Short mmCIF file of N, CA and C in Angstrom, two decimals:
data_model
loop_
_atom_site.label_atom_id
_atom_site.label_comp_id
_atom_site.label_asym_id
_atom_site.label_seq_id
_atom_site.Cartn_x
_atom_site.Cartn_y
_atom_site.Cartn_z
N MET A 51 17.15 10.07 20.90
CA MET A 51 16.72 8.77 21.36
C MET A 51 17.95 8.04 21.88
N PRO A 52 17.87 7.44 23.07
CA PRO A 52 19.05 6.79 23.64
C PRO A 52 19.48 5.58 22.80
N LYS A 53 20.78 5.34 22.79
CA LYS A 53 21.33 4.22 22.03
C LYS A 53 21.49 3.02 22.96
N SER A 54 21.32 1.84 22.41
CA SER A 54 21.55 0.62 23.19
C SER A 54 23.01 0.23 23.06
N GLU A 55 23.37 -0.90 23.66
CA GLU A 55 24.76 -1.35 23.63
C GLU A 55 25.21 -1.67 22.20
N THR A 56 24.29 -2.11 21.36
CA THR A 56 24.66 -2.45 19.98
C THR A 56 24.82 -1.21 19.11
N GLY A 57 24.39 -0.07 19.60
CA GLY A 57 24.53 1.17 18.84
C GLY A 57 23.28 1.53 18.08
N ALA A 58 22.35 0.63 17.95
CA ALA A 58 21.11 0.93 17.22
C ALA A 58 20.12 1.60 18.16
N ALA A 59 19.34 2.50 17.60
CA ALA A 59 18.32 3.17 18.41
C ALA A 59 17.23 2.16 18.77
N ARG A 60 16.67 2.32 19.96
CA ARG A 60 15.62 1.39 20.41
C ARG A 60 14.34 1.61 19.61
N ASP A 61 13.60 0.52 19.42
CA ASP A 61 12.30 0.61 18.76
C ASP A 61 11.33 1.32 19.68
N ARG A 62 10.42 2.07 19.09
CA ARG A 62 9.43 2.77 19.89
C ARG A 62 8.09 2.66 19.18
N VAL A 63 7.15 2.02 19.85
CA VAL A 63 5.82 1.86 19.26
C VAL A 63 5.11 3.20 19.35
N ALA A 64 4.68 3.70 18.22
CA ALA A 64 3.96 4.96 18.20
C ALA A 64 2.46 4.73 18.30
N ILE A 65 1.94 3.79 17.51
CA ILE A 65 0.50 3.49 17.51
C ILE A 65 0.34 1.98 17.44
N SER A 66 -0.60 1.44 18.20
CA SER A 66 -0.89 0.01 18.09
C SER A 66 -2.38 -0.18 17.85
N ASN A 67 -2.69 -1.27 17.18
CA ASN A 67 -4.07 -1.61 16.86
C ASN A 67 -4.48 -2.75 17.80
N ARG A 68 -4.90 -2.40 19.01
CA ARG A 68 -5.23 -3.41 20.01
C ARG A 68 -6.46 -4.21 19.62
N ARG A 69 -7.35 -3.59 18.88
CA ARG A 69 -8.58 -4.26 18.48
C ARG A 69 -8.31 -5.41 17.50
N ALA A 70 -7.22 -5.33 16.73
CA ALA A 70 -6.92 -6.34 15.72
C ALA A 70 -6.73 -7.72 16.36
N ARG A 71 -6.05 -7.79 17.49
CA ARG A 71 -5.81 -9.08 18.14
C ARG A 71 -7.10 -9.65 18.72
N HIS A 72 -8.06 -8.80 19.01
CA HIS A 72 -9.36 -9.26 19.51
C HIS A 72 -10.25 -9.72 18.35
N GLU A 73 -10.16 -9.05 17.21
CA GLU A 73 -11.05 -9.33 16.09
C GLU A 73 -10.54 -10.42 15.14
N TYR A 74 -9.23 -10.72 15.17
CA TYR A 74 -8.64 -11.63 14.18
C TYR A 74 -7.73 -12.65 14.83
N PHE A 75 -7.60 -13.83 14.18
CA PHE A 75 -6.55 -14.78 14.47
C PHE A 75 -5.36 -14.36 13.63
N ILE A 76 -4.21 -14.10 14.26
CA ILE A 76 -3.01 -13.67 13.54
C ILE A 76 -2.29 -14.91 13.03
N ILE A 77 -2.10 -15.01 11.72
CA ILE A 77 -1.46 -16.18 11.11
C ILE A 77 0.01 -15.93 10.85
N ASP A 78 0.33 -14.79 10.26
CA ASP A 78 1.71 -14.48 9.91
C ASP A 78 1.91 -12.97 10.03
N VAL A 79 3.13 -12.54 10.38
CA VAL A 79 3.41 -11.12 10.59
C VAL A 79 4.59 -10.70 9.71
N TYR A 80 4.45 -9.55 9.06
CA TYR A 80 5.50 -8.98 8.21
C TYR A 80 5.82 -7.58 8.71
N GLU A 81 7.10 -7.22 8.61
CA GLU A 81 7.51 -5.85 8.90
C GLU A 81 7.71 -5.15 7.56
N CYS A 82 7.12 -3.97 7.41
CA CYS A 82 7.29 -3.25 6.16
C CYS A 82 7.42 -1.76 6.42
N GLY A 83 8.05 -1.09 5.47
CA GLY A 83 8.17 0.36 5.55
C GLY A 83 6.89 1.00 5.05
N ILE A 84 6.78 2.30 5.28
CA ILE A 84 5.59 3.03 4.84
C ILE A 84 6.05 4.37 4.26
N VAL A 85 5.41 4.78 3.18
CA VAL A 85 5.74 6.05 2.54
C VAL A 85 4.87 7.13 3.17
N LEU A 86 5.50 8.09 3.82
CA LEU A 86 4.79 9.16 4.53
C LEU A 86 5.34 10.52 4.12
N ALA A 87 4.51 11.54 4.28
CA ALA A 87 4.98 12.93 4.14
C ALA A 87 5.64 13.33 5.47
N GLY A 88 6.47 14.34 5.43
CA GLY A 88 7.21 14.76 6.63
C GLY A 88 6.32 15.14 7.79
N SER A 89 5.23 15.85 7.51
CA SER A 89 4.34 16.26 8.60
C SER A 89 3.59 15.05 9.17
N GLU A 90 3.37 14.01 8.35
CA GLU A 90 2.72 12.80 8.87
C GLU A 90 3.62 12.07 9.85
N VAL A 91 4.93 12.08 9.58
CA VAL A 91 5.88 11.44 10.50
C VAL A 91 5.83 12.13 11.85
N LYS A 92 5.78 13.45 11.85
CA LYS A 92 5.73 14.19 13.12
C LYS A 92 4.43 13.89 13.87
N SER A 93 3.32 13.80 13.15
CA SER A 93 2.04 13.47 13.80
C SER A 93 2.08 12.08 14.40
N ILE A 94 2.67 11.11 13.68
CA ILE A 94 2.74 9.75 14.20
C ILE A 94 3.65 9.70 15.42
N ARG A 95 4.76 10.43 15.39
CA ARG A 95 5.64 10.47 16.58
C ARG A 95 4.90 11.03 17.79
N ASP A 96 3.96 11.96 17.55
CA ASP A 96 3.15 12.51 18.64
C ASP A 96 2.02 11.58 19.04
N GLY A 97 1.85 10.46 18.31
CA GLY A 97 0.78 9.51 18.62
C GLY A 97 -0.57 9.96 18.10
N ARG A 98 -0.59 10.81 17.09
CA ARG A 98 -1.84 11.36 16.56
C ARG A 98 -2.28 10.64 15.29
N ALA A 99 -2.37 9.32 15.38
CA ALA A 99 -2.83 8.51 14.25
C ALA A 99 -3.71 7.39 14.79
N ASN A 100 -4.50 6.79 13.89
CA ASN A 100 -5.45 5.77 14.30
C ASN A 100 -5.41 4.61 13.31
N LEU A 101 -5.23 3.40 13.82
CA LEU A 101 -5.17 2.20 12.98
C LEU A 101 -6.42 1.33 13.10
N SER A 102 -7.40 1.74 13.88
CA SER A 102 -8.50 0.83 14.23
C SER A 102 -9.31 0.36 13.02
N ASP A 103 -9.47 1.17 12.00
CA ASP A 103 -10.26 0.77 10.83
C ASP A 103 -9.37 0.49 9.62
N ALA A 104 -8.07 0.38 9.83
CA ALA A 104 -7.14 0.26 8.71
C ALA A 104 -7.03 -1.19 8.23
N TYR A 105 -6.75 -1.32 6.94
CA TYR A 105 -6.50 -2.61 6.32
C TYR A 105 -5.58 -2.38 5.14
N ALA A 106 -4.94 -3.44 4.68
CA ALA A 106 -4.05 -3.33 3.53
C ALA A 106 -4.62 -4.15 2.38
N ARG A 107 -4.27 -3.74 1.17
CA ARG A 107 -4.75 -4.40 -0.03
C ARG A 107 -3.62 -4.42 -1.06
N ILE A 108 -3.55 -5.48 -1.82
CA ILE A 108 -2.54 -5.57 -2.88
C ILE A 108 -3.20 -5.18 -4.19
N GLU A 109 -2.66 -4.12 -4.81
CA GLU A 109 -3.21 -3.59 -6.06
C GLU A 109 -2.06 -3.42 -7.06
N ASN A 110 -2.17 -4.08 -8.20
CA ASN A 110 -1.16 -3.98 -9.27
C ASN A 110 0.25 -4.30 -8.78
N GLY A 111 0.37 -5.32 -7.95
CA GLY A 111 1.68 -5.75 -7.46
C GLY A 111 2.27 -4.85 -6.39
N GLU A 112 1.50 -3.92 -5.84
CA GLU A 112 1.96 -3.05 -4.76
C GLU A 112 1.01 -3.19 -3.58
N VAL A 113 1.53 -2.99 -2.38
CA VAL A 113 0.71 -3.09 -1.18
C VAL A 113 0.36 -1.69 -0.71
N TRP A 114 -0.93 -1.45 -0.50
CA TRP A 114 -1.43 -0.14 -0.09
C TRP A 114 -2.18 -0.26 1.23
N LEU A 115 -1.99 0.70 2.12
CA LEU A 115 -2.68 0.76 3.40
C LEU A 115 -3.85 1.73 3.28
N HIS A 116 -5.05 1.24 3.56
CA HIS A 116 -6.26 2.06 3.49
C HIS A 116 -6.81 2.26 4.90
N GLY A 117 -7.44 3.39 5.14
CA GLY A 117 -8.17 3.61 6.38
C GLY A 117 -7.36 4.05 7.58
N MET A 118 -6.06 4.27 7.42
CA MET A 118 -5.25 4.78 8.54
C MET A 118 -5.42 6.29 8.59
N HIS A 119 -5.88 6.78 9.71
CA HIS A 119 -6.09 8.22 9.86
C HIS A 119 -4.88 8.83 10.57
N VAL A 120 -4.24 9.80 9.93
CA VAL A 120 -3.13 10.54 10.54
C VAL A 120 -3.58 11.99 10.65
N SER A 121 -3.76 12.47 11.87
CA SER A 121 -4.21 13.84 12.08
C SER A 121 -3.17 14.83 11.54
N PRO A 122 -3.63 15.93 10.97
CA PRO A 122 -2.68 16.92 10.44
C PRO A 122 -1.80 17.49 11.55
N TYR A 123 -0.53 17.67 11.23
CA TYR A 123 0.40 18.27 12.18
C TYR A 123 0.14 19.77 12.21
N PRO A 124 -0.12 20.35 13.38
CA PRO A 124 -0.58 21.73 13.43
C PRO A 124 0.42 22.77 12.91
N PHE A 125 1.72 22.46 12.95
CA PHE A 125 2.72 23.46 12.57
C PHE A 125 3.25 23.25 11.15
N ALA A 126 2.62 22.36 10.38
CA ALA A 126 3.11 22.06 9.04
C ALA A 126 2.47 22.98 8.00
N ARG A 127 3.23 23.27 6.97
CA ARG A 127 2.73 24.12 5.90
C ARG A 127 1.83 23.30 4.97
N ASP A 128 2.31 22.12 4.57
CA ASP A 128 1.49 21.27 3.68
C ASP A 128 0.70 20.29 4.55
N GLN A 129 -0.56 20.13 4.25
CA GLN A 129 -1.43 19.24 5.02
C GLN A 129 -1.98 18.17 4.07
N PRO A 130 -1.34 16.99 4.01
CA PRO A 130 -1.90 15.94 3.15
C PRO A 130 -3.23 15.43 3.70
N ASP A 131 -4.01 14.79 2.85
CA ASP A 131 -5.30 14.24 3.26
C ASP A 131 -5.08 13.24 4.39
N PRO A 132 -5.76 13.40 5.54
CA PRO A 132 -5.53 12.52 6.69
C PRO A 132 -5.91 11.06 6.43
N ASP A 133 -6.82 10.82 5.50
CA ASP A 133 -7.30 9.46 5.26
C ASP A 133 -6.84 8.87 3.93
N ARG A 134 -5.83 9.46 3.33
CA ARG A 134 -5.37 8.97 2.02
C ARG A 134 -4.75 7.58 2.17
N ARG A 135 -4.69 6.86 1.06
CA ARG A 135 -4.04 5.55 1.11
C ARG A 135 -2.53 5.77 1.05
N ARG A 136 -1.80 4.87 1.71
CA ARG A 136 -0.35 5.01 1.81
C ARG A 136 0.32 3.74 1.31
N LYS A 137 1.41 3.91 0.59
CA LYS A 137 2.11 2.76 0.02
C LYS A 137 2.96 2.09 1.09
N LEU A 138 2.94 0.75 1.11
CA LEU A 138 3.77 -0.02 2.02
C LEU A 138 4.92 -0.61 1.22
N LEU A 139 6.09 -0.68 1.85
CA LEU A 139 7.30 -1.11 1.17
C LEU A 139 7.68 -2.52 1.60
N LEU A 140 7.56 -3.46 0.68
CA LEU A 140 7.92 -4.86 0.91
C LEU A 140 8.75 -5.35 -0.27
N HIS A 141 9.54 -6.38 -0.06
CA HIS A 141 10.29 -6.99 -1.16
C HIS A 141 9.34 -7.74 -2.07
N ARG A 142 9.70 -7.87 -3.33
CA ARG A 142 8.86 -8.54 -4.32
C ARG A 142 8.50 -9.95 -3.87
N GLY A 143 9.45 -10.69 -3.33
CA GLY A 143 9.18 -12.06 -2.88
C GLY A 143 8.13 -12.10 -1.77
N GLU A 144 8.21 -11.12 -0.87
CA GLU A 144 7.22 -11.06 0.23
C GLU A 144 5.82 -10.75 -0.33
N ILE A 145 5.75 -9.85 -1.30
CA ILE A 145 4.46 -9.52 -1.91
C ILE A 145 3.88 -10.75 -2.61
N ASP A 146 4.74 -11.50 -3.31
CA ASP A 146 4.27 -12.70 -3.99
C ASP A 146 3.75 -13.73 -2.99
N ARG A 147 4.44 -13.90 -1.86
CA ARG A 147 3.97 -14.81 -0.81
C ARG A 147 2.62 -14.35 -0.26
N LEU A 148 2.48 -13.04 -0.06
CA LEU A 148 1.21 -12.50 0.44
C LEU A 148 0.08 -12.77 -0.54
N VAL A 149 0.34 -12.59 -1.83
CA VAL A 149 -0.69 -12.84 -2.84
C VAL A 149 -1.13 -14.30 -2.76
N GLY A 150 -0.17 -15.21 -2.61
CA GLY A 150 -0.50 -16.62 -2.50
C GLY A 150 -1.33 -16.93 -1.27
N LYS A 151 -1.00 -16.31 -0.15
CA LYS A 151 -1.75 -16.56 1.08
C LYS A 151 -3.15 -15.95 1.03
N LEU A 152 -3.26 -14.77 0.43
CA LEU A 152 -4.55 -14.08 0.42
C LEU A 152 -5.54 -14.70 -0.56
N ASN A 153 -5.06 -15.58 -1.44
CA ASN A 153 -5.99 -16.28 -2.32
C ASN A 153 -6.86 -17.26 -1.53
N GLU A 154 -6.39 -17.65 -0.36
CA GLU A 154 -7.18 -18.51 0.52
C GLU A 154 -8.34 -17.69 1.07
N ALA A 155 -9.51 -18.29 1.11
CA ALA A 155 -10.72 -17.56 1.53
C ALA A 155 -10.64 -17.13 2.99
N GLY A 156 -11.13 -15.94 3.26
CA GLY A 156 -11.25 -15.46 4.63
C GLY A 156 -10.03 -14.79 5.20
N LEU A 157 -8.94 -14.66 4.46
CA LEU A 157 -7.73 -14.02 4.98
C LEU A 157 -7.67 -12.57 4.53
N THR A 158 -7.10 -11.73 5.39
CA THR A 158 -6.97 -10.31 5.09
C THR A 158 -5.66 -9.79 5.66
N LEU A 159 -5.27 -8.59 5.26
CA LEU A 159 -4.06 -7.94 5.78
C LEU A 159 -4.49 -6.85 6.76
N VAL A 160 -3.99 -6.95 7.98
CA VAL A 160 -4.36 -6.01 9.04
C VAL A 160 -3.10 -5.43 9.66
N PRO A 161 -3.00 -4.10 9.79
CA PRO A 161 -1.84 -3.52 10.47
C PRO A 161 -1.98 -3.69 11.98
N LEU A 162 -0.90 -4.13 12.65
CA LEU A 162 -0.93 -4.32 14.09
C LEU A 162 -0.37 -3.12 14.85
N LYS A 163 0.75 -2.58 14.34
CA LYS A 163 1.33 -1.41 15.02
C LYS A 163 2.22 -0.64 14.07
N VAL A 164 2.42 0.62 14.40
CA VAL A 164 3.35 1.50 13.70
C VAL A 164 4.42 1.87 14.72
N TYR A 165 5.67 1.74 14.32
CA TYR A 165 6.77 2.06 15.24
C TYR A 165 7.93 2.64 14.44
N PHE A 166 8.91 3.13 15.16
CA PHE A 166 10.09 3.72 14.52
C PHE A 166 11.29 2.86 14.83
N GLU A 167 12.04 2.55 13.78
CA GLU A 167 13.26 1.75 13.91
C GLU A 167 14.37 2.50 13.19
N ASN A 168 15.37 2.92 13.92
CA ASN A 168 16.49 3.69 13.35
C ASN A 168 16.00 4.92 12.60
N GLY A 169 14.97 5.57 13.14
CA GLY A 169 14.46 6.81 12.56
C GLY A 169 13.49 6.63 11.42
N LYS A 170 13.20 5.40 11.03
CA LYS A 170 12.28 5.15 9.92
C LYS A 170 10.99 4.53 10.44
N ALA A 171 9.88 4.99 9.89
CA ALA A 171 8.58 4.46 10.30
C ALA A 171 8.38 3.08 9.69
N LYS A 172 7.96 2.14 10.51
CA LYS A 172 7.69 0.77 10.06
C LYS A 172 6.29 0.38 10.51
N ILE A 173 5.71 -0.57 9.77
CA ILE A 173 4.40 -1.10 10.12
C ILE A 173 4.52 -2.60 10.27
N GLU A 174 3.90 -3.14 11.31
CA GLU A 174 3.81 -4.58 11.47
C GLU A 174 2.48 -4.99 10.85
N LEU A 175 2.55 -5.72 9.75
CA LEU A 175 1.38 -6.10 8.98
C LEU A 175 1.13 -7.59 9.18
N ALA A 176 -0.12 -7.96 9.48
CA ALA A 176 -0.44 -9.36 9.76
C ALA A 176 -1.39 -9.93 8.72
N VAL A 177 -1.13 -11.18 8.35
CA VAL A 177 -2.11 -11.96 7.58
C VAL A 177 -3.01 -12.55 8.65
N ALA A 178 -4.32 -12.27 8.55
CA ALA A 178 -5.23 -12.63 9.64
C ALA A 178 -6.53 -13.20 9.11
N ARG A 179 -7.17 -13.98 9.95
CA ARG A 179 -8.49 -14.55 9.66
C ARG A 179 -9.44 -14.01 10.72
N GLY A 180 -10.58 -13.53 10.30
CA GLY A 180 -11.56 -12.94 11.22
C GLY A 180 -12.11 -13.96 12.21
N LYS A 181 -12.29 -13.54 13.45
CA LYS A 181 -12.88 -14.40 14.46
C LYS A 181 -14.39 -14.33 14.38
N ARG A 182 -15.02 -15.43 14.68
CA ARG A 182 -16.47 -15.46 14.81
C ARG A 182 -16.83 -14.97 16.21
N GLN A 183 -18.10 -14.69 16.44
CA GLN A 183 -18.52 -14.17 17.75
C GLN A 183 -18.20 -15.15 18.87
N TRP A 184 -18.40 -16.46 18.63
CA TRP A 184 -18.15 -17.41 19.71
C TRP A 184 -16.66 -17.54 19.99
N ASP A 185 -15.79 -17.30 18.98
CA ASP A 185 -14.35 -17.30 19.21
C ASP A 185 -13.97 -16.18 20.17
N LYS A 186 -14.59 -15.02 19.98
CA LYS A 186 -14.30 -13.87 20.84
C LYS A 186 -14.75 -14.15 22.27
N ARG A 187 -15.95 -14.74 22.41
CA ARG A 187 -16.45 -15.07 23.74
C ARG A 187 -15.56 -16.10 24.42
N GLN A 188 -15.10 -17.08 23.65
CA GLN A 188 -14.23 -18.12 24.20
C GLN A 188 -12.91 -17.51 24.67
N ALA A 189 -12.34 -16.61 23.89
CA ALA A 189 -11.08 -15.96 24.26
C ALA A 189 -11.27 -15.13 25.53
N MET A 190 -12.41 -14.43 25.63
CA MET A 190 -12.67 -13.64 26.84
C MET A 190 -12.84 -14.55 28.05
N ALA A 191 -13.51 -15.70 27.88
CA ALA A 191 -13.69 -16.63 28.99
C ALA A 191 -12.35 -17.19 29.45
N GLU A 192 -11.47 -17.52 28.51
CA GLU A 192 -10.13 -18.02 28.88
C GLU A 192 -9.33 -16.95 29.62
N ARG A 193 -9.43 -15.72 29.16
CA ARG A 193 -8.72 -14.63 29.82
C ARG A 193 -9.24 -14.42 31.24
N ASP A 194 -10.57 -14.48 31.42
CA ASP A 194 -11.14 -14.33 32.76
C ASP A 194 -10.74 -15.48 33.67
N ALA A 195 -10.72 -16.71 33.14
CA ALA A 195 -10.32 -17.87 33.94
C ALA A 195 -8.86 -17.75 34.38
N LYS A 196 -8.00 -17.30 33.48
CA LYS A 196 -6.59 -17.11 33.83
C LYS A 196 -6.44 -16.03 34.90
N ARG A 197 -7.20 -14.96 34.77
CA ARG A 197 -7.15 -13.88 35.75
C ARG A 197 -7.59 -14.38 37.13
N GLU A 198 -8.66 -15.18 37.17
CA GLU A 198 -9.14 -15.74 38.44
C GLU A 198 -8.11 -16.67 39.06
N ALA A 199 -7.47 -17.51 38.23
CA ALA A 199 -6.45 -18.43 38.74
C ALA A 199 -5.26 -17.65 39.30
N ASP A 200 -4.83 -16.60 38.60
CA ASP A 200 -3.72 -15.78 39.10
C ASP A 200 -4.10 -15.11 40.41
N ARG A 201 -5.32 -14.63 40.49
CA ARG A 201 -5.79 -13.98 41.72
C ARG A 201 -5.80 -14.97 42.88
N ALA A 202 -6.26 -16.19 42.63
CA ALA A 202 -6.29 -17.22 43.67
C ALA A 202 -4.89 -17.59 44.11
N MET A 203 -3.96 -17.69 43.17
CA MET A 203 -2.57 -18.02 43.52
C MET A 203 -1.94 -16.91 44.36
N ARG A 204 -2.23 -15.67 44.02
CA ARG A 204 -1.67 -14.56 44.81
C ARG A 204 -2.24 -14.58 46.22
N ALA A 205 -3.54 -14.84 46.34
CA ALA A 205 -4.16 -14.91 47.68
C ALA A 205 -3.57 -16.06 48.48
N ARG A 206 -3.36 -17.18 47.83
CA ARG A 206 -2.79 -18.37 48.53
C ARG A 206 -1.36 -18.08 48.97
N ASN A 207 -0.56 -17.43 48.10
CA ASN A 207 0.82 -17.11 48.45
C ASN A 207 0.88 -16.08 49.58
N ARG A 208 -0.05 -15.16 49.61
CA ARG A 208 -0.09 -14.18 50.71
C ARG A 208 -0.39 -14.85 52.03
N GLY A 209 -1.28 -15.85 52.00
CA GLY A 209 -1.64 -16.57 53.22
C GLY A 209 -0.51 -17.44 53.75
N ALA A 210 0.40 -17.87 52.87
CA ALA A 210 1.51 -18.73 53.26
C ALA A 210 2.63 -17.96 53.95
N GLU A 211 2.66 -16.67 53.76
CA GLU A 211 3.75 -15.85 54.32
C GLU A 211 3.54 -15.55 55.78
#
């Protein structure tokens, strides 16, 4: 992986959960490590994982990721369960803050993306509130209006040349 001017390897997003930003209002974002088997790391580097149904839960003072599917790496000897729960690595203070936030009704932990930083797999975990159907429609209408305005500006600028 090429090095930047600072000497650190560039971040590389392996998997992103695009549906999460459509389904939830993102309130706060945390970066955390994830405990993986070696063959799972290779599968994630190949982009053979799915975050669409994944969520995190705090159990006994630890944060666990449920529902993340990592396809088995074809050349690996050991094949861990593709849908097993995986431990997330956060500092104790961050976990305590999350517990306090999640006591509020309607909030959940949703993974946004999995990426590699300096050779280690990281997850961007968001505290999120679910959107109602009309919120989704409103967001789509705003996006369409912005697209139309941009299109009109481009047409106007082309006519001025």
